[in-house]
PDB file of C-alpha atoms in Angstrom:
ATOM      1  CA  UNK A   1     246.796 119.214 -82.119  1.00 72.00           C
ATOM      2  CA  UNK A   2     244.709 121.218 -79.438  1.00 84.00           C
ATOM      3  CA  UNK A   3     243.108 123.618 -80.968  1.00 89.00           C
ATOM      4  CA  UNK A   4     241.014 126.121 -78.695  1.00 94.00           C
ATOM      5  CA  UNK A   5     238.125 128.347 -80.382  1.00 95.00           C
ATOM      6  CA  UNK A   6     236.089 131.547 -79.087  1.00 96.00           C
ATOM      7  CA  UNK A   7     233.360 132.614 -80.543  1.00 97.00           C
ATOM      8  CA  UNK A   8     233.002 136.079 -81.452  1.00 97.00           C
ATOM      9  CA  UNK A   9     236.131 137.018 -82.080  1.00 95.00           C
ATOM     10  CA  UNK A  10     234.400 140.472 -81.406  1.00 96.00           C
ATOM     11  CA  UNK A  11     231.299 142.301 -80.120  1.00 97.00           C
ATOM     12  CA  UNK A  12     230.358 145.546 -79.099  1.00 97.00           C
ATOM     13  CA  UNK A  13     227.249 145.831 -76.911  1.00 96.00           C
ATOM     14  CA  UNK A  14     225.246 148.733 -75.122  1.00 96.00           C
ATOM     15  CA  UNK A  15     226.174 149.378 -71.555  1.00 97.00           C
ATOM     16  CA  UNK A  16     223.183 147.101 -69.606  1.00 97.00           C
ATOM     17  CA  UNK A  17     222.743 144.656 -71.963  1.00 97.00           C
ATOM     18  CA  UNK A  18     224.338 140.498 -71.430  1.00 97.00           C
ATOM     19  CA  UNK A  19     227.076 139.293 -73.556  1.00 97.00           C
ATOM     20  CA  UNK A  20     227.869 135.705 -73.744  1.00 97.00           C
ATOM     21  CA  UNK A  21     231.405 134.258 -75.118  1.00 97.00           C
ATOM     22  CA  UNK A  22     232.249 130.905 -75.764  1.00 97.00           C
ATOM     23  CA  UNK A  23     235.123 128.824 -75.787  1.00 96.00           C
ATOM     24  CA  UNK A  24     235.556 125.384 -77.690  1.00 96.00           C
ATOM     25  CA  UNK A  25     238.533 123.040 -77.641  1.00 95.00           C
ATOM     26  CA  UNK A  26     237.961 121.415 -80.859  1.00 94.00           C
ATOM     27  CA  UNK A  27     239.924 118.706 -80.937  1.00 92.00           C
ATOM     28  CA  UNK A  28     239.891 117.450 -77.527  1.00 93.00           C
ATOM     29  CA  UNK A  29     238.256 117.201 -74.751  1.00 93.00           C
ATOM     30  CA  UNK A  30     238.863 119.717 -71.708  1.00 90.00           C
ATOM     31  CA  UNK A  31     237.012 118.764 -68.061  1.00 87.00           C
ATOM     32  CA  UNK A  32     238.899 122.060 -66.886  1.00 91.00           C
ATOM     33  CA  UNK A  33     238.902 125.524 -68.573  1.00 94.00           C
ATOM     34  CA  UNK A  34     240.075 128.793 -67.374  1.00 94.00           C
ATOM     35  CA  UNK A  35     238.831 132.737 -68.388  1.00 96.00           C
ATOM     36  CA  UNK A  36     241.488 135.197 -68.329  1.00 95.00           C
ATOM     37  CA  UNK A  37     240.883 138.929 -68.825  1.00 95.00           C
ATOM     38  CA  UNK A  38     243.382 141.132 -70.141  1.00 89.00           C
ATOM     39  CA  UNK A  39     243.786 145.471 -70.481  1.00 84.00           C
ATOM     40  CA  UNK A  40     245.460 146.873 -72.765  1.00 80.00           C
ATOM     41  CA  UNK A  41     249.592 146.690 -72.865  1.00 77.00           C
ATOM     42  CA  UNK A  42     249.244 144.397 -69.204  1.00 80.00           C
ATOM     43  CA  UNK A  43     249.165 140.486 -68.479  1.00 84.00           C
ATOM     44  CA  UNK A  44     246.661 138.008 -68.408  1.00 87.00           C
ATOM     45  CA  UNK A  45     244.635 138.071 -65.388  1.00 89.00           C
ATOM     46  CA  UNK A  46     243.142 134.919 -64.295  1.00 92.00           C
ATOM     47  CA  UNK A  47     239.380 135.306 -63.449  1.00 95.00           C
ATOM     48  CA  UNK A  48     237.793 132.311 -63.179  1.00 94.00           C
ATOM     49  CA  UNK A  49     238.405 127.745 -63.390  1.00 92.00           C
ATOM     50  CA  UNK A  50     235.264 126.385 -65.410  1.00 90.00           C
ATOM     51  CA  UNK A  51     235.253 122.784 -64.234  1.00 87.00           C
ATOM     52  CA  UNK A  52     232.792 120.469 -66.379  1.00 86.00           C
ATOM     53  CA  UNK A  53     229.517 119.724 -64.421  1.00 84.00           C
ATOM     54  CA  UNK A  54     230.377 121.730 -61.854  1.00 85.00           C
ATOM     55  CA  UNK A  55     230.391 125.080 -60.162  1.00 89.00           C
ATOM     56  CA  UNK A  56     232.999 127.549 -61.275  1.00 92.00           C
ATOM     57  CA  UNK A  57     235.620 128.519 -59.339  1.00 92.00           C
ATOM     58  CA  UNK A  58     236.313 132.277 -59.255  1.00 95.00           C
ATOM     59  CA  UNK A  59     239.504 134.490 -58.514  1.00 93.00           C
ATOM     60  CA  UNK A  60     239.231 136.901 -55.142  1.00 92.00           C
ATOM     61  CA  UNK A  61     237.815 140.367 -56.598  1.00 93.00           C
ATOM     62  CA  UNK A  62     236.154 138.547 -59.787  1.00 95.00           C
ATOM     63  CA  UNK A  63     231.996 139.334 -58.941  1.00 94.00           C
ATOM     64  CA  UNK A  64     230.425 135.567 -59.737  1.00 93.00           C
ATOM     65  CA  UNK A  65     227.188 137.043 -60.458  1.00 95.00           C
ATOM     66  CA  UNK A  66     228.472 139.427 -63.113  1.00 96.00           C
ATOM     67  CA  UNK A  67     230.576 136.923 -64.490  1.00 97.00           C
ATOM     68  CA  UNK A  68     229.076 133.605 -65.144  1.00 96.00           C
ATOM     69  CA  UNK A  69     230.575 130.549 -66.371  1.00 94.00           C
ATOM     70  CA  UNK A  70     228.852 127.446 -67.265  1.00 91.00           C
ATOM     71  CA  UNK A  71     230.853 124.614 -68.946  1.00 90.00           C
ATOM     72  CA  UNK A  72     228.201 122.151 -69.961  1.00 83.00           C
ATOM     73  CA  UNK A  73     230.073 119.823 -71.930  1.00 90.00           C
ATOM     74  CA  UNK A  74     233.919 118.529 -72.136  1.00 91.00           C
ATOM     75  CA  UNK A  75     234.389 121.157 -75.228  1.00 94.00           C
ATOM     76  CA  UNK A  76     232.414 124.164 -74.331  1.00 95.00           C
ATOM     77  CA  UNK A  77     232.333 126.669 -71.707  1.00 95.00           C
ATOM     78  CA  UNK A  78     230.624 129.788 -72.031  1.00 96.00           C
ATOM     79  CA  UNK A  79     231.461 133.430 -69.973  1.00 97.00           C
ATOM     80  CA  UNK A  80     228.175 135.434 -69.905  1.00 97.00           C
ATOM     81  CA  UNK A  81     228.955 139.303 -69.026  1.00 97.00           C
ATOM     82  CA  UNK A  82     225.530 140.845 -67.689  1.00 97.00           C
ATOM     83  CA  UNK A  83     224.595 143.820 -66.905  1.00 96.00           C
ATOM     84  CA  UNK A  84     227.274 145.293 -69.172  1.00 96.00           C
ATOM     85  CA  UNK A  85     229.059 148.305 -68.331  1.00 96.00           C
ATOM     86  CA  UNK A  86     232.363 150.183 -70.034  1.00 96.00           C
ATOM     87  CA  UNK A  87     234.933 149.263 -67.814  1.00 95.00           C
ATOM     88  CA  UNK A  88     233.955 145.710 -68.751  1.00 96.00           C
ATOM     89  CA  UNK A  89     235.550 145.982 -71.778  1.00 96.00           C
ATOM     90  CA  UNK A  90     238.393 144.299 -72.168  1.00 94.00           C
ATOM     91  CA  UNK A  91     240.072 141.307 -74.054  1.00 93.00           C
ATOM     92  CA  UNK A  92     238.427 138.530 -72.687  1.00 96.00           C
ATOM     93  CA  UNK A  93     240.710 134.981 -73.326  1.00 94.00           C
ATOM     94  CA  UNK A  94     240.058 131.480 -72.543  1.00 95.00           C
ATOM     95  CA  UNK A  95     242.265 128.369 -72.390  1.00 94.00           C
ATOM     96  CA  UNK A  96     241.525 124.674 -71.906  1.00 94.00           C
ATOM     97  CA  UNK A  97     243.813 121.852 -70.355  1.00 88.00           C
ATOM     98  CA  UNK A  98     244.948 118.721 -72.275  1.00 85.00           C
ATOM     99  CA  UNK A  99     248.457 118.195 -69.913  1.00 81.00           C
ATOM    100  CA  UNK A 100     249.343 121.856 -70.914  1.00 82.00           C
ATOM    101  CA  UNK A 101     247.078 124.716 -71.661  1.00 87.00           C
ATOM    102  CA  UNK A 102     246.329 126.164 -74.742  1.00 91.00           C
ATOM    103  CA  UNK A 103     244.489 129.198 -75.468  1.00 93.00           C
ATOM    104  CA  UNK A 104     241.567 130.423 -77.218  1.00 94.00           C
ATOM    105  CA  UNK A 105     242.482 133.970 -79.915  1.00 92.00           C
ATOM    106  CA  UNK A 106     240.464 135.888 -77.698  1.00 93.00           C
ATOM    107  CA  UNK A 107     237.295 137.997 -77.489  1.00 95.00           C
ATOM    108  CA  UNK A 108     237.643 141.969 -77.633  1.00 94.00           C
ATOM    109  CA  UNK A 109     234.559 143.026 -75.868  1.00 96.00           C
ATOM    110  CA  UNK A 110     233.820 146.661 -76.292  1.00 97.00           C
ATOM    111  CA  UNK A 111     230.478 148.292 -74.174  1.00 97.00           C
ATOM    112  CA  UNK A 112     229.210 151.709 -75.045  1.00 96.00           C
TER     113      UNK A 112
ATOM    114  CA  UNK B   1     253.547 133.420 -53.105  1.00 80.00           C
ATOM    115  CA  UNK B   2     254.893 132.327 -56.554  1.00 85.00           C
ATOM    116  CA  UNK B   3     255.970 134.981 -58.685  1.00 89.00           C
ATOM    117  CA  UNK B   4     257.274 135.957 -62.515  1.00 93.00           C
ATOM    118  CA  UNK B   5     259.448 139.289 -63.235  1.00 94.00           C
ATOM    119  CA  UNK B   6     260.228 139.739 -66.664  1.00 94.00           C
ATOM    120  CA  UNK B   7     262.608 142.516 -67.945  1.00 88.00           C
ATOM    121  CA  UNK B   8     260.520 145.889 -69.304  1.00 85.00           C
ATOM    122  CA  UNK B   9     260.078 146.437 -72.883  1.00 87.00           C
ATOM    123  CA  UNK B  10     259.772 147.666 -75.634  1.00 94.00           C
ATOM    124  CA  UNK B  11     262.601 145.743 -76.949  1.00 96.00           C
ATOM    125  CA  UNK B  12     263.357 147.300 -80.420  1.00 97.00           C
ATOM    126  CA  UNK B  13     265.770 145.093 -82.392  1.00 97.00           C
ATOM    127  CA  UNK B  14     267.023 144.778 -85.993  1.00 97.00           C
ATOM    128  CA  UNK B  15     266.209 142.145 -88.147  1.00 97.00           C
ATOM    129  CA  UNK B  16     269.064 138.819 -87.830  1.00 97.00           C
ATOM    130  CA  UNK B  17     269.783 140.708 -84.531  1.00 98.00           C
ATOM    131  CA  UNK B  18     270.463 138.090 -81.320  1.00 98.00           C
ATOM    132  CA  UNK B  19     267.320 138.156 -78.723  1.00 97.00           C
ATOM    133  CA  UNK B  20     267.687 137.799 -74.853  1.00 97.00           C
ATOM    134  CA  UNK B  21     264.286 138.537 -73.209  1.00 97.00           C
ATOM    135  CA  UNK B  22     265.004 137.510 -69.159  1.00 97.00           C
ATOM    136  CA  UNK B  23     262.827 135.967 -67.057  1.00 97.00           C
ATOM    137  CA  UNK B  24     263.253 134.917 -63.419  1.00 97.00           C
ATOM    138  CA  UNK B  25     260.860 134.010 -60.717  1.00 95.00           C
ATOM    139  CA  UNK B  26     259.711 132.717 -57.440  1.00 93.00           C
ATOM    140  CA  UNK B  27     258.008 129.738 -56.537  1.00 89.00           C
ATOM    141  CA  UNK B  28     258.255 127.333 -53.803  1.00 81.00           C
ATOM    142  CA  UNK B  29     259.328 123.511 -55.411  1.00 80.00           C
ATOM    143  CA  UNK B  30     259.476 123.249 -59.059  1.00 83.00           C
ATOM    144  CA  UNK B  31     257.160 124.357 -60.983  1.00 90.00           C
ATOM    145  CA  UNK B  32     257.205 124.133 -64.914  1.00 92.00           C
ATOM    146  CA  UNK B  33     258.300 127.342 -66.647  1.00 95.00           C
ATOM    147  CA  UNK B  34     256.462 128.188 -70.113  1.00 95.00           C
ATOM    148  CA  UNK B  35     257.132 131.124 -72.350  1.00 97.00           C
ATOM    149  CA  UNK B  36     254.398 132.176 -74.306  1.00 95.00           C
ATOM    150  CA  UNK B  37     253.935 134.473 -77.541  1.00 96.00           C
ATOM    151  CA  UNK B  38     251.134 136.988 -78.120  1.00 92.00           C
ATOM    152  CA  UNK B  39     250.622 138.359 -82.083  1.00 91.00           C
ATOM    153  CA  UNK B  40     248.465 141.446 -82.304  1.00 85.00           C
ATOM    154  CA  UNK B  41     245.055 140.610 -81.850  1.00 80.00           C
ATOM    155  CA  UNK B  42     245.425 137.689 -80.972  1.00 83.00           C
ATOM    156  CA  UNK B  43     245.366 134.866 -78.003  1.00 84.00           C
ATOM    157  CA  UNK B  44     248.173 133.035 -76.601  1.00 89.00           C
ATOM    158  CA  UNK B  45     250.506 129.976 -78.373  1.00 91.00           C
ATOM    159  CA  UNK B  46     252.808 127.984 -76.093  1.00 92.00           C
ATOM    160  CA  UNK B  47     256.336 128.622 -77.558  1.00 96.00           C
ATOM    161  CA  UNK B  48     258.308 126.281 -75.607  1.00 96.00           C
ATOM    162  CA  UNK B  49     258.087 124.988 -72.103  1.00 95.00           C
ATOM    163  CA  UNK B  50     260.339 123.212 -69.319  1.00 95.00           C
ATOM    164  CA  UNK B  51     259.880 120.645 -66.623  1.00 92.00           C
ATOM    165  CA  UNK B  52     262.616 120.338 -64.910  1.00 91.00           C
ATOM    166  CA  UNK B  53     265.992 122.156 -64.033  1.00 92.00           C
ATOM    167  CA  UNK B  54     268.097 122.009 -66.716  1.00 95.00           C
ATOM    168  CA  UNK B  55     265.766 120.980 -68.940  1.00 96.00           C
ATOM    169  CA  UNK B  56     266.343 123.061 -72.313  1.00 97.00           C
ATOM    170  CA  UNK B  57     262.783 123.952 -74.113  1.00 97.00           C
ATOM    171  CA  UNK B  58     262.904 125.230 -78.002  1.00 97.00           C
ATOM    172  CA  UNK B  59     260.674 125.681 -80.986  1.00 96.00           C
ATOM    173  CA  UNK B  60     260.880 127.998 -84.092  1.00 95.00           C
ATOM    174  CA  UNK B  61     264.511 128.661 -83.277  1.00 97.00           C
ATOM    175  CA  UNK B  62     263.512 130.139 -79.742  1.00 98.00           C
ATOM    176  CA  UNK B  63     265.222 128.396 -76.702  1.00 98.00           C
ATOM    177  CA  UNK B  64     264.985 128.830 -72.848  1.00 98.00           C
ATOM    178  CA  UNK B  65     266.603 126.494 -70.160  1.00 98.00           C
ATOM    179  CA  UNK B  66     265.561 125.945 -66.418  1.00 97.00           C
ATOM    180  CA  UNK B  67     267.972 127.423 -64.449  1.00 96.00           C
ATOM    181  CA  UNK B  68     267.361 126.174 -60.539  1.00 93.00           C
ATOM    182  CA  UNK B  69     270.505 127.896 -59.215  1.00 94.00           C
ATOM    183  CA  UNK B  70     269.342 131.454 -60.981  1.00 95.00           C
ATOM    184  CA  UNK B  71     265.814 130.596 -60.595  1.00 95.00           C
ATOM    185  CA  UNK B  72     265.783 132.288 -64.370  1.00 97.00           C
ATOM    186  CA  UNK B  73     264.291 130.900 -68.208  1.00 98.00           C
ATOM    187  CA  UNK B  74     265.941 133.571 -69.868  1.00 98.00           C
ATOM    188  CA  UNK B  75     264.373 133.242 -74.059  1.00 98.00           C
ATOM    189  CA  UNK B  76     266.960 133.555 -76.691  1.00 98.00           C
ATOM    190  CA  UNK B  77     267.331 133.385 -80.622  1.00 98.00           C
ATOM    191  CA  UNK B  78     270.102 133.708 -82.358  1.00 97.00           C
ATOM    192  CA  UNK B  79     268.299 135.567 -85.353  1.00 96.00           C
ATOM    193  CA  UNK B  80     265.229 137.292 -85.385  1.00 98.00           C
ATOM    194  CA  UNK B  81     262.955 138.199 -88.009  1.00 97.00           C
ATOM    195  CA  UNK B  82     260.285 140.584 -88.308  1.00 97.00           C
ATOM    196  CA  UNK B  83     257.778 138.274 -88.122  1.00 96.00           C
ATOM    197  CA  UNK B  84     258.969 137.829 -84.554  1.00 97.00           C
ATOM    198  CA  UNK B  85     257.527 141.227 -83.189  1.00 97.00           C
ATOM    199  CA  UNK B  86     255.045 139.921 -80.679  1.00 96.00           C
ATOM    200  CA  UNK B  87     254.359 140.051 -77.347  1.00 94.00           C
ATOM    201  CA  UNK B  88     256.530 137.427 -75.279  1.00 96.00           C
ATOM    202  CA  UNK B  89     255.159 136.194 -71.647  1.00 95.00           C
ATOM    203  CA  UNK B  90     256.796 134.183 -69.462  1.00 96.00           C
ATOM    204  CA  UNK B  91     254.772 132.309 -67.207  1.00 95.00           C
ATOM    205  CA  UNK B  92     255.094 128.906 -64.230  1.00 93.00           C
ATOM    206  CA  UNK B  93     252.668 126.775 -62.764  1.00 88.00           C
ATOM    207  CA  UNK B  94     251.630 127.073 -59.342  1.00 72.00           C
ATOM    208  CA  UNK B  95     252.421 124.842 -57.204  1.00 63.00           C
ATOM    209  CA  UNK B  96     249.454 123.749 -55.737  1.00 66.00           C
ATOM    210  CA  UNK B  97     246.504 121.323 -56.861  1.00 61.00           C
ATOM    211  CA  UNK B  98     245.721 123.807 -58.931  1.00 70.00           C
ATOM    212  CA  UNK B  99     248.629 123.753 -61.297  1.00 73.00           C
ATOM    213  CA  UNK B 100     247.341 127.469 -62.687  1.00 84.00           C
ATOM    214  CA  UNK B 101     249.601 129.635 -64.070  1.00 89.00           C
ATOM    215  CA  UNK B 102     250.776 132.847 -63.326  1.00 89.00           C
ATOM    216  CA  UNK B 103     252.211 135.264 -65.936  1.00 91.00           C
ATOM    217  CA  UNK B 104     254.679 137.791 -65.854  1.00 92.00           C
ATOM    218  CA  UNK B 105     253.777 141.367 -67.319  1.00 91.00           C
ATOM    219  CA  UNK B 106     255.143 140.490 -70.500  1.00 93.00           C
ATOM    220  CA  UNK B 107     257.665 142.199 -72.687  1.00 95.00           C
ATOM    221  CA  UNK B 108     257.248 143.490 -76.149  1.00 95.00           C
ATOM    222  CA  UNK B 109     259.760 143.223 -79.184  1.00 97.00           C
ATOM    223  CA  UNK B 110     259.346 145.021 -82.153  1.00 97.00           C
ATOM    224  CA  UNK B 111     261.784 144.173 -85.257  1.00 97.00           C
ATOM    225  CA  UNK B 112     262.785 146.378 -87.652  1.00 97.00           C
ATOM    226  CA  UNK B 113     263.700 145.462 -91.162  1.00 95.00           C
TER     227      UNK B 113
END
């Protein structure tokens, strides 16, 4: 199998705090991961490529420094949101790469 | 630069009812074509995926082929079932080094019993 895990499957947080999601490929191991964000009713909107050991590579328009990935190991990256604000919420979804990818069942993020 | 359209939704069918859900795009070479499904709530599963034109991709009585000459990977069943209402995306690999995808907006079908 390839079974892709994100931990919490939900969180609501107050507008200025951090929020950190993570993303596990359980059964594998995944030296490239991506972070997707998606609205409500619309696509999947790629945000950022978590490479293992290395910097992430972000989308044009994604801010790096209110988005930051770290993928420490070959089954976990992690998406930190800082500085919360409302229109970060969102569905937040990650996927990791063994030949295809596979996705994570999301993280609803809601900021108040 | 590479490109998905798929047809607008809601699509509203009856239960045992036959499902066409189009999909074309644009992309320079050939990339893979994927369609994938979206339950409420939930993240993205790889229903079936293609490699190659002409290649036929199926799974759970869904099937697509890879049409070059229509640039299409139109999804079909022959029978749907409630448990099919979902969120369908249709989606190709770029064609670059960095072999992301990019989605279309998705279409939604809702079956009725």
């Amino acid at each position: 199998g390839a079974v892709v895990s994100q931990h919490p499957s939900w969180v609501i947080c107050k507008s200025g705090t951090s929020v950190k999601i993570e993303c596990r490929s359980l059964d594998f191991q995944a030296t490239t991961m991506f972070w997707y964000r998606q609205f409500p009713k619309q696509s999947l909107m790629l945000m950022a490529t978590s490479n293992e050991g290395s910097k992430a590579t972000y989308e044009q328009g994604v801010e790096k420094d209110k988005f930051l990935i770290n993928h420490a190991s070959l089954t976990l990256s992690t998406l930190t949101v800082t500085s919360a604000h409302p229109e970060d919420s969102s569905f937040y979804i990650c996927s990791a790469r063994k030949g295809w990818e596979y996705f994570g069942p999301g993280t609803r993020l809601t900021v108040t | 630069g590479d490109s998905v359209t798929q047809m607008e939704g809601p699509v509203t069918l009856s239960e045992e009812a036959f499902l066409t859900i189009n999909c074309t795009y644009t992309a320079t070479g050939y990339p893979s074509l994927f369609w994938y499904v979206q339950y409420p709530g939930e993240g993205l599963q790889l229903l079936l995926k293609a490699t190659k034109a002409d290649d036929k991709g199926s799974n759970k009585g869904f099937e697509a082929t890879y049409r070059k000459e229509t640039t299409s990977f139109h999804l079909e069943k022959g029978s749907v079932q409630v448990s099919d209402s979902a969120v369908y995306f249709c989606a190709l690999t770029r064609m670059d080094s960095s072999y992301k995808l990019i989605f279309g907006s998705g279409t939604r079908l809702l079956v009725r019993p």
